[in-house]
mmCIF file of C-alpha atoms (C1' of nucleotides) in Angstrom:
data_model
loop_
_atom_site.group_PDB
_atom_site.id
_atom_site.type_symbol
_atom_site.label_atom_id
_atom_site.label_comp_id
_atom_site.label_asym_id
_atom_site.label_seq_id
_atom_site.Cartn_x
_atom_site.Cartn_y
_atom_site.Cartn_z
ATOM 1 C CA MET A 60 10.586 3.820 10.751
ATOM 2 C CA ASP A 61 9.588 7.127 9.608
ATOM 3 C CA ALA A 62 7.348 5.716 7.126
ATOM 4 C CA LYS A 63 6.927 8.905 5.489
ATOM 5 C CA ASN A 64 3.998 7.594 3.129
ATOM 6 C CA LYS A 65 2.629 4.604 4.862
ATOM 7 C CA PHE A 66 -0.394 4.826 2.782
ATOM 8 C CA LEU A 67 1.577 5.041 -0.464
ATOM 9 C CA SER A 68 1.584 1.177 -1.057
ATOM 10 C CA GLY A 69 -0.379 0.027 -4.059
ATOM 11 C CA THR A 70 -1.138 3.382 -5.412
ATOM 12 C CA LEU A 71 2.194 4.350 -6.644
ATOM 13 C CA ASN A 72 1.765 2.604 -10.237
ATOM 14 C CA THR A 73 -1.656 4.478 -10.510
ATOM 15 C CA ILE A 74 0.160 8.043 -9.591
ATOM 16 C CA VAL A 75 2.656 7.308 -11.976
ATOM 17 C CA LEU A 76 0.411 6.642 -14.708
ATOM 18 C CA ALA A 77 -1.711 9.760 -13.724
ATOM 19 C CA LEU A 78 1.126 11.965 -14.079
ATOM 20 C CA LEU A 79 2.426 10.952 -17.396
ATOM 21 C CA SER A 80 -1.140 11.096 -18.349
ATOM 22 C CA GLU A 81 -1.297 14.536 -17.362
ATOM 23 C CA ASN A 82 2.389 15.587 -18.660
ATOM 24 C CA GLY A 83 2.879 13.586 -21.377
ATOM 25 C CA ARG A 84 6.609 13.082 -20.891
ATOM 26 C CA MET A 85 8.598 12.620 -17.571
ATOM 27 C CA TYR A 86 11.743 11.112 -16.193
ATOM 28 C CA GLY A 87 11.881 9.340 -13.055
ATOM 29 C CA TYR A 88 13.361 11.759 -10.876
ATOM 30 C CA GLU A 89 11.316 14.402 -12.310
ATOM 31 C CA ILE A 90 8.496 12.491 -11.169
ATOM 32 C CA CYS A 91 9.432 12.231 -7.738
ATOM 33 C CA GLN A 92 10.332 16.420 -7.890
ATOM 34 C CA LYS A 93 6.969 16.866 -9.479
ATOM 35 C CA THR A 94 4.859 14.906 -6.558
ATOM 36 C CA LYS A 95 7.009 16.585 -3.892
ATOM 37 C CA ASP A 96 6.127 20.042 -5.471
ATOM 38 C CA LYS A 97 2.415 19.168 -5.878
ATOM 39 C CA THR A 98 1.800 17.540 -2.326
ATOM 40 C CA ASP A 99 3.523 20.217 -0.472
ATOM 41 C CA ALA A 100 6.124 17.237 0.505
ATOM 42 C CA ALA A 101 3.005 15.177 1.919
ATOM 43 C CA ILE A 102 3.893 12.581 -0.568
ATOM 44 C CA LEU A 103 7.631 11.633 -0.801
ATOM 45 C CA LEU A 104 8.646 9.100 -3.612
ATOM 46 C CA THR A 105 11.810 7.138 -2.684
ATOM 47 C CA GLU A 106 13.840 6.367 -5.854
ATOM 48 C CA GLY A 107 14.038 2.692 -4.515
ATOM 49 C CA ALA A 108 9.999 2.408 -5.401
ATOM 50 C CA ILE A 109 10.008 4.431 -8.369
ATOM 51 C CA TYR A 110 12.627 3.202 -10.429
ATOM 52 C CA PRO A 111 11.209 -0.410 -9.966
ATOM 53 C CA THR A 112 7.563 0.760 -10.851
ATOM 54 C CA LEU A 113 8.645 2.517 -13.932
ATOM 55 C CA HIS A 114 10.475 -0.707 -14.831
ATOM 56 C CA ARG A 115 7.210 -2.860 -14.250
ATOM 57 C CA LEU A 116 5.108 -0.523 -15.718
ATOM 58 C CA GLU A 117 7.318 -0.521 -18.941
ATOM 59 C CA LYS A 118 7.650 -4.481 -18.889
ATOM 60 C CA ASP A 119 3.531 -4.439 -18.621
ATOM 61 C CA GLY A 120 3.347 -2.589 -21.837
ATOM 62 C CA LEU A 121 1.525 0.404 -20.150
ATOM 63 C CA ILE A 122 4.656 3.058 -21.188
ATOM 64 C CA ASN A 123 7.459 3.582 -23.239
ATOM 65 C CA SER A 124 10.726 4.768 -22.695
ATOM 66 C CA SER A 125 13.613 6.580 -24.385
ATOM 67 C CA LYS A 126 17.031 7.674 -23.488
ATOM 68 C CA GLU A 127 18.306 11.187 -24.252
ATOM 69 C CA LYS A 128 21.727 13.093 -22.912
ATOM 70 C CA VAL A 129 20.702 16.263 -21.295
ATOM 71 C CA ASN A 130 22.914 18.790 -19.852
ATOM 72 C CA GLY A 131 25.711 16.251 -19.895
ATOM 73 C CA ARG A 132 23.556 13.236 -18.158
ATOM 74 C CA ILE A 133 21.191 10.608 -18.973
ATOM 75 C CA ARG A 134 17.534 10.764 -18.961
ATOM 76 C CA LYS A 135 15.097 7.864 -19.274
ATOM 77 C CA TYR A 136 11.971 9.361 -20.031
ATOM 78 C CA TYR A 137 8.813 7.699 -20.168
ATOM 79 C CA SER A 138 5.628 8.378 -21.763
ATOM 80 C CA ILE A 139 2.286 6.356 -21.604
ATOM 81 C CA ASN A 140 1.604 4.005 -24.202
ATOM 82 C CA ASP A 141 -1.110 5.254 -26.244
ATOM 83 C CA SER A 142 -2.552 1.550 -27.064
ATOM 84 C CA SER A 143 -3.016 1.423 -23.018
ATOM 85 C CA ILE A 144 -4.984 4.773 -22.751
ATOM 86 C CA VAL A 145 -8.370 3.064 -21.998
ATOM 87 C CA GLU A 146 -6.653 0.352 -19.468
ATOM 88 C CA ILE A 147 -4.608 3.471 -17.445
ATOM 89 C CA ASN A 148 -7.759 5.814 -17.419
ATOM 90 C CA LEU A 149 -9.679 2.856 -16.074
ATOM 91 C CA GLN A 150 -7.114 2.695 -13.404
ATOM 92 C CA ILE A 151 -7.267 6.155 -12.689
ATOM 93 C CA ASP A 152 -11.233 6.175 -12.402
ATOM 94 C CA LEU A 153 -10.602 3.021 -10.181
ATOM 95 C CA LEU A 154 -7.955 4.703 -7.692
ATOM 96 C CA THR A 155 -10.322 7.759 -7.709
ATOM 97 C CA GLN A 156 -13.155 6.240 -6.747
ATOM 98 C CA PHE A 157 -11.097 3.935 -3.900
ATOM 99 C CA THR A 158 -10.376 7.478 -2.428
ATOM 100 C CA GLY A 159 -14.075 8.636 -2.703
ATOM 101 C CA HIS A 160 -15.160 5.473 -0.710
ATOM 102 C CA LEU A 161 -12.199 5.692 1.631
ATOM 103 C CA ARG A 162 -13.077 9.453 2.570
ATOM 104 C CA SER A 163 -16.677 8.549 2.987
ATOM 105 C CA LEU A 164 -15.266 5.677 5.284
ATOM 106 C CA LEU A 165 -13.168 8.283 7.432
ATOM 107 C CA LYS A 166 -15.668 11.296 7.114
ATOM 108 C CA PRO A 167 -17.598 10.579 10.543
ATOM 109 C CA SER A 168 -14.431 11.635 12.162
ATOM 110 C CA LEU A 169 -14.280 15.222 10.924
ATOM 111 C CA MET B 9 -4.287 -11.833 -9.026
ATOM 112 C CA ASP B 10 -7.736 -10.586 -9.263
ATOM 113 C CA ALA B 11 -6.420 -8.147 -6.684
ATOM 114 C CA LYS B 12 -10.081 -6.689 -5.693
ATOM 115 C CA ASN B 13 -8.325 -4.306 -3.682
ATOM 116 C CA LYS B 14 -5.409 -3.614 -4.678
ATOM 117 C CA PHE B 15 -5.204 0.249 -3.412
ATOM 118 C CA LEU B 16 -6.204 -1.145 -0.172
ATOM 119 C CA SER B 17 -2.539 -1.775 1.401
ATOM 120 C CA GLY B 18 -1.515 0.177 4.052
ATOM 121 C CA THR B 19 -4.969 1.642 4.587
ATOM 122 C CA LEU B 20 -6.581 -1.069 6.602
ATOM 123 C CA ASN B 21 -5.459 -0.132 9.925
ATOM 124 C CA THR B 22 -6.794 3.197 9.919
ATOM 125 C CA ILE B 23 -9.902 1.980 8.208
ATOM 126 C CA VAL B 24 -10.448 -0.210 11.087
ATOM 127 C CA LEU B 25 -9.412 2.589 13.462
ATOM 128 C CA ALA B 26 -12.047 4.986 11.791
ATOM 129 C CA LEU B 27 -15.063 2.432 12.099
ATOM 130 C CA LEU B 28 -14.169 1.679 15.699
ATOM 131 C CA SER B 29 -14.170 5.318 16.454
ATOM 132 C CA GLU B 30 -17.374 5.938 14.554
ATOM 133 C CA ASN B 31 -19.228 3.273 15.808
ATOM 134 C CA GLY B 32 -17.827 2.115 19.245
ATOM 135 C CA ARG B 33 -17.483 -1.352 19.263
ATOM 136 C CA MET B 34 -17.641 -3.893 16.648
ATOM 137 C CA TYR B 35 -16.441 -7.594 15.928
ATOM 138 C CA GLY B 36 -14.112 -8.532 12.529
ATOM 139 C CA TYR B 37 -17.029 -9.901 10.631
ATOM 140 C CA GLU B 38 -18.927 -6.982 11.253
ATOM 141 C CA ILE B 39 -16.195 -4.575 9.704
ATOM 142 C CA CYS B 40 -16.191 -6.501 6.993
ATOM 143 C CA GLN B 41 -20.071 -6.458 6.156
ATOM 144 C CA LYS B 42 -19.807 -2.895 7.168
ATOM 145 C CA THR B 43 -17.183 -1.622 5.071
ATOM 146 C CA LYS B 44 -18.831 -3.730 2.165
ATOM 147 C CA ASP B 45 -22.120 -2.221 2.588
ATOM 148 C CA LYS B 46 -20.752 1.290 3.417
ATOM 149 C CA THR B 47 -18.960 1.364 -0.265
ATOM 150 C CA ASP B 48 -21.398 -0.654 -2.439
ATOM 151 C CA ALA B 49 -18.979 -3.668 -2.099
ATOM 152 C CA ALA B 50 -16.532 -1.558 -3.681
ATOM 153 C CA ILE B 51 -13.949 -2.187 -0.686
ATOM 154 C CA LEU B 52 -14.263 -5.728 0.359
ATOM 155 C CA LEU B 53 -12.358 -7.015 3.478
ATOM 156 C CA THR B 54 -10.905 -10.183 3.491
ATOM 157 C CA GLU B 55 -11.031 -12.402 6.559
ATOM 158 C CA GLY B 56 -7.283 -13.014 6.246
ATOM 159 C CA ALA B 57 -6.212 -9.302 6.281
ATOM 160 C CA ILE B 58 -8.748 -8.349 8.930
ATOM 161 C CA TYR B 59 -8.030 -10.528 11.772
ATOM 162 C CA PRO B 60 -4.635 -10.256 11.711
ATOM 163 C CA THR B 61 -4.902 -6.398 11.492
ATOM 164 C CA LEU B 62 -7.159 -6.477 14.389
ATOM 165 C CA HIS B 63 -4.582 -8.497 16.321
ATOM 166 C CA ARG B 64 -1.737 -6.167 15.176
ATOM 167 C CA LEU B 65 -3.806 -3.052 16.293
ATOM 168 C CA GLU B 66 -4.541 -4.543 19.917
ATOM 169 C CA LYS B 67 -0.671 -5.693 20.479
ATOM 170 C CA ASP B 68 0.168 -1.940 19.647
ATOM 171 C CA GLY B 69 -2.406 -0.745 22.301
ATOM 172 C CA LEU B 70 -4.478 1.021 19.956
ATOM 173 C CA ILE B 71 -7.796 -0.785 20.847
ATOM 174 C CA ASN B 72 -9.203 -3.753 23.236
ATOM 175 C CA SER B 73 -10.956 -6.559 22.926
ATOM 176 C CA SER B 74 -13.575 -8.860 24.839
ATOM 177 C CA LYS B 75 -14.969 -12.029 24.079
ATOM 178 C CA GLU B 76 -18.900 -12.502 23.944
ATOM 179 C CA LYS B 77 -21.086 -15.451 23.272
ATOM 180 C CA VAL B 78 -23.888 -14.138 20.912
ATOM 181 C CA ASN B 79 -26.269 -16.700 19.724
ATOM 182 C CA GLY B 80 -24.270 -19.313 20.432
ATOM 183 C CA ARG B 81 -21.060 -18.202 18.810
ATOM 184 C CA ILE B 82 -18.564 -16.346 20.099
ATOM 185 C CA ARG B 83 -17.897 -12.822 18.943
ATOM 186 C CA LYS B 84 -14.670 -11.024 19.741
ATOM 187 C CA TYR B 85 -15.553 -7.448 19.957
ATOM 188 C CA TYR B 86 -12.992 -4.714 19.994
ATOM 189 C CA SER B 87 -13.132 -1.062 20.772
ATOM 190 C CA ILE B 88 -10.375 2.028 20.634
ATOM 191 C CA ASN B 89 -8.314 2.438 23.984
ATOM 192 C CA ASP B 90 -9.297 5.866 25.145
ATOM 193 C CA SER B 91 -6.016 6.533 25.881
ATOM 194 C CA SER B 92 -5.042 6.307 22.154
ATOM 195 C CA ILE B 93 -7.415 8.521 20.726
ATOM 196 C CA VAL B 94 -5.383 11.179 20.068
ATOM 197 C CA GLU B 95 -2.959 8.778 17.936
ATOM 198 C CA ILE B 96 -5.840 7.288 16.460
ATOM 199 C CA ASN B 97 -7.426 10.778 15.282
ATOM 200 C CA LEU B 98 -4.047 11.567 14.311
ATOM 201 C CA GLN B 99 -3.803 8.866 11.940
ATOM 202 C CA ILE B 100 -7.502 9.116 10.525
ATOM 203 C CA ASP B 101 -6.081 13.038 9.985
ATOM 204 C CA LEU B 102 -3.219 11.373 8.081
ATOM 205 C CA LEU B 103 -5.093 9.422 6.240
ATOM 206 C CA THR B 104 -7.737 12.199 5.192
ATOM 207 C CA GLN B 105 -5.166 14.547 3.730
ATOM 208 C CA PHE B 106 -3.047 11.675 2.014
ATOM 209 C CA THR B 107 -6.452 10.969 0.184
ATOM 210 C CA GLY B 108 -6.910 14.599 -0.483
ATOM 211 C CA HIS B 109 -3.301 14.994 -2.186
ATOM 212 C CA LEU B 110 -4.177 11.969 -3.839
ATOM 213 C CA ARG B 111 -7.179 13.051 -5.723
ATOM 214 C CA SER B 112 -5.288 16.340 -6.515
ATOM 215 C CA LEU B 113 -2.732 14.362 -8.478
ATOM 216 C CA LEU B 114 -5.304 12.028 -10.122
ATOM 217 C CA LYS B 115 -7.449 15.055 -10.451
ATOM 218 C CA PRO B 116 -6.719 16.453 -14.353
ATOM 219 C CA SER B 117 -7.664 13.457 -15.783
ATOM 220 C CA LEU B 118 -11.364 14.017 -15.197
ATOM 221 C "C1'" DC C 204 40.735 23.518 -6.717
ATOM 222 C "C1'" DG C 205 38.497 20.663 -3.798
ATOM 223 C "C1'" DA C 206 34.170 19.516 -0.928
ATOM 224 C "C1'" DA C 207 29.699 19.076 -0.969
ATOM 225 C "C1'" DT C 208 25.232 19.068 -3.204
ATOM 226 C "C1'" DA C 209 21.549 18.446 -6.794
ATOM 227 C "C1'" DT C 210 20.686 15.701 -10.948
ATOM 228 C "C1'" DA C 211 19.921 10.995 -12.550
ATOM 229 C "C1'" DC C 212 19.967 6.341 -13.046
ATOM 230 C "C1'" DA C 213 20.133 1.442 -11.108
ATOM 231 C "C1'" DT C 214 19.547 -2.680 -7.815
ATOM 232 C "C1'" DA C 215 19.556 -5.801 -3.857
ATOM 233 C "C1'" DA C 216 18.334 -7.124 0.718
ATOM 234 C "C1'" DA C 217 14.827 -6.820 4.271
ATOM 235 C "C1'" DG C 218 10.139 -5.991 6.085
ATOM 236 C "C1'" DA C 219 5.363 -4.991 5.906
ATOM 237 C "C1'" DA C 220 1.446 -6.080 4.436
ATOM 238 C "C1'" DC C 221 -1.758 -8.514 1.807
ATOM 239 C "C1'" DT C 222 -4.163 -12.373 -0.874
ATOM 240 C "C1'" DT C 223 -5.314 -17.245 -1.425
ATOM 241 C "C1'" DA C 224 -5.989 -21.081 0.835
ATOM 242 C "C1'" DG C 225 -7.178 -23.407 4.438
ATOM 243 C "C1'" DG C 226 -9.088 -25.175 8.946
ATOM 244 C "C1'" DT C 227 -12.516 -25.101 13.293
ATOM 245 C "C1'" DA C 228 -17.421 -24.491 14.398
ATOM 246 C "C1'" DT C 229 -22.652 -23.052 15.456
ATOM 247 C "C1'" DG C 230 -27.053 -21.604 13.780
ATOM 248 C "C1'" DG C 231 -30.629 -21.124 10.129
ATOM 249 C "C1'" DA C 232 -32.896 -22.387 5.339
ATOM 250 C "C1'" DG C 233 -34.315 -25.194 2.055
ATOM 251 C "C1'" DC D 125 -29.151 -33.323 5.781
ATOM 252 C "C1'" DT D 126 -26.532 -30.382 3.413
ATOM 253 C "C1'" DC D 127 -25.802 -25.759 2.389
ATOM 254 C "C1'" DC D 128 -24.639 -21.198 3.461
ATOM 255 C "C1'" DA D 129 -24.078 -17.391 6.952
ATOM 256 C "C1'" DT D 130 -21.983 -16.401 10.804
ATOM 257 C "C1'" DA D 131 -17.469 -15.937 13.351
ATOM 258 C "C1'" DC D 132 -12.801 -17.046 14.489
ATOM 259 C "C1'" DC D 133 -7.998 -18.328 13.314
ATOM 260 C "C1'" DT D 134 -3.422 -19.136 10.704
ATOM 261 C "C1'" DA D 135 0.506 -20.270 7.492
ATOM 262 C "C1'" DA D 136 2.320 -19.968 2.570
ATOM 263 C "C1'" DG D 137 3.088 -17.499 -0.957
ATOM 264 C "C1'" DT D 138 3.253 -12.662 -3.227
ATOM 265 C "C1'" DT D 139 3.990 -7.945 -4.065
ATOM 266 C "C1'" DC D 140 5.340 -3.995 -2.923
ATOM 267 C "C1'" DT D 141 7.955 -0.501 -0.176
ATOM 268 C "C1'" DT D 142 11.865 1.346 2.477
ATOM 269 C "C1'" DT D 143 16.611 1.276 3.371
ATOM 270 C "C1'" DA D 144 20.768 1.009 1.688
ATOM 271 C "C1'" DT D 145 24.256 0.934 -1.822
ATOM 272 C "C1'" DG D 146 26.395 2.012 -6.297
ATOM 273 C "C1'" DT D 147 27.580 4.831 -10.231
ATOM 274 C "C1'" DA D 148 28.450 9.269 -12.809
ATOM 275 C "C1'" DT D 149 28.153 14.002 -14.221
ATOM 276 C "C1'" DA D 150 27.299 19.177 -13.538
ATOM 277 C "C1'" DT D 151 26.757 23.280 -10.083
ATOM 278 C "C1'" DT D 152 27.937 25.849 -5.921
ATOM 279 C "C1'" DC D 153 30.908 27.557 -2.632
ATOM 280 C "C1'" DG D 154 34.479 28.329 0.747
#
DNA sequence: CGAATATACATAAAGAACTTAGGTATGGAG
DNA sequence: CTCCATACCTAAGTTCTTTATGTATATTCG
């Protein structure tokens, strides 16, 4: 019950899409590490969450995958599907707006 | 599958605590309206979500309730439990920090 | 060299939280 | 008198995450 990231719920899809938009081509494990690094370990993605998320996004046609052997190990790289860029940017914008509204609701405590 | 607020998940507890901290004393229906007003209807809390949330927070001892008849209708007012203020402010701070990290992850798309 | 750790993928059972949909009831507007 | 707003509540279903495994290779360290 550590629940490191109880706020994460619902935002993981969009975080992944944003990282792929920015970085072009990433694999699951890398996404977890990158997120950890960029947030000073404040947001920790678990593998049990990231892999199903990637599979879901691919099934929904938002991202593509390709396997590649690197240093003897298989990596599965993902990148955004160009034909979904509009949809992806919309989702990112919506989440950005949501966090803005959220912060305005929380602000009085500052 | 409209999922108006697919990002809400996990943050509702803390939104409620923040609103109660700010406003002192509110009832469920009012919390929904207030949230709608303050976010230009971008965040819409459903009654199916808000009431179980209030019950949960009360059960956990974070808030208190009292019923009152107003204009012929029963209202159940909630307020934060003073002995939980530290815990509540911590949760609000954590969510504020989370949204900060989240925005930094999403920012490159701007 | 053997063991532990990091890398890298995957899935399944369980739990938590939300949506959807329904139910009850009063007051005011048209 | 009917509809809508107010005001509460709960249950079934869905979705997503956590936790717990499992597989496999490369590297590091004693």
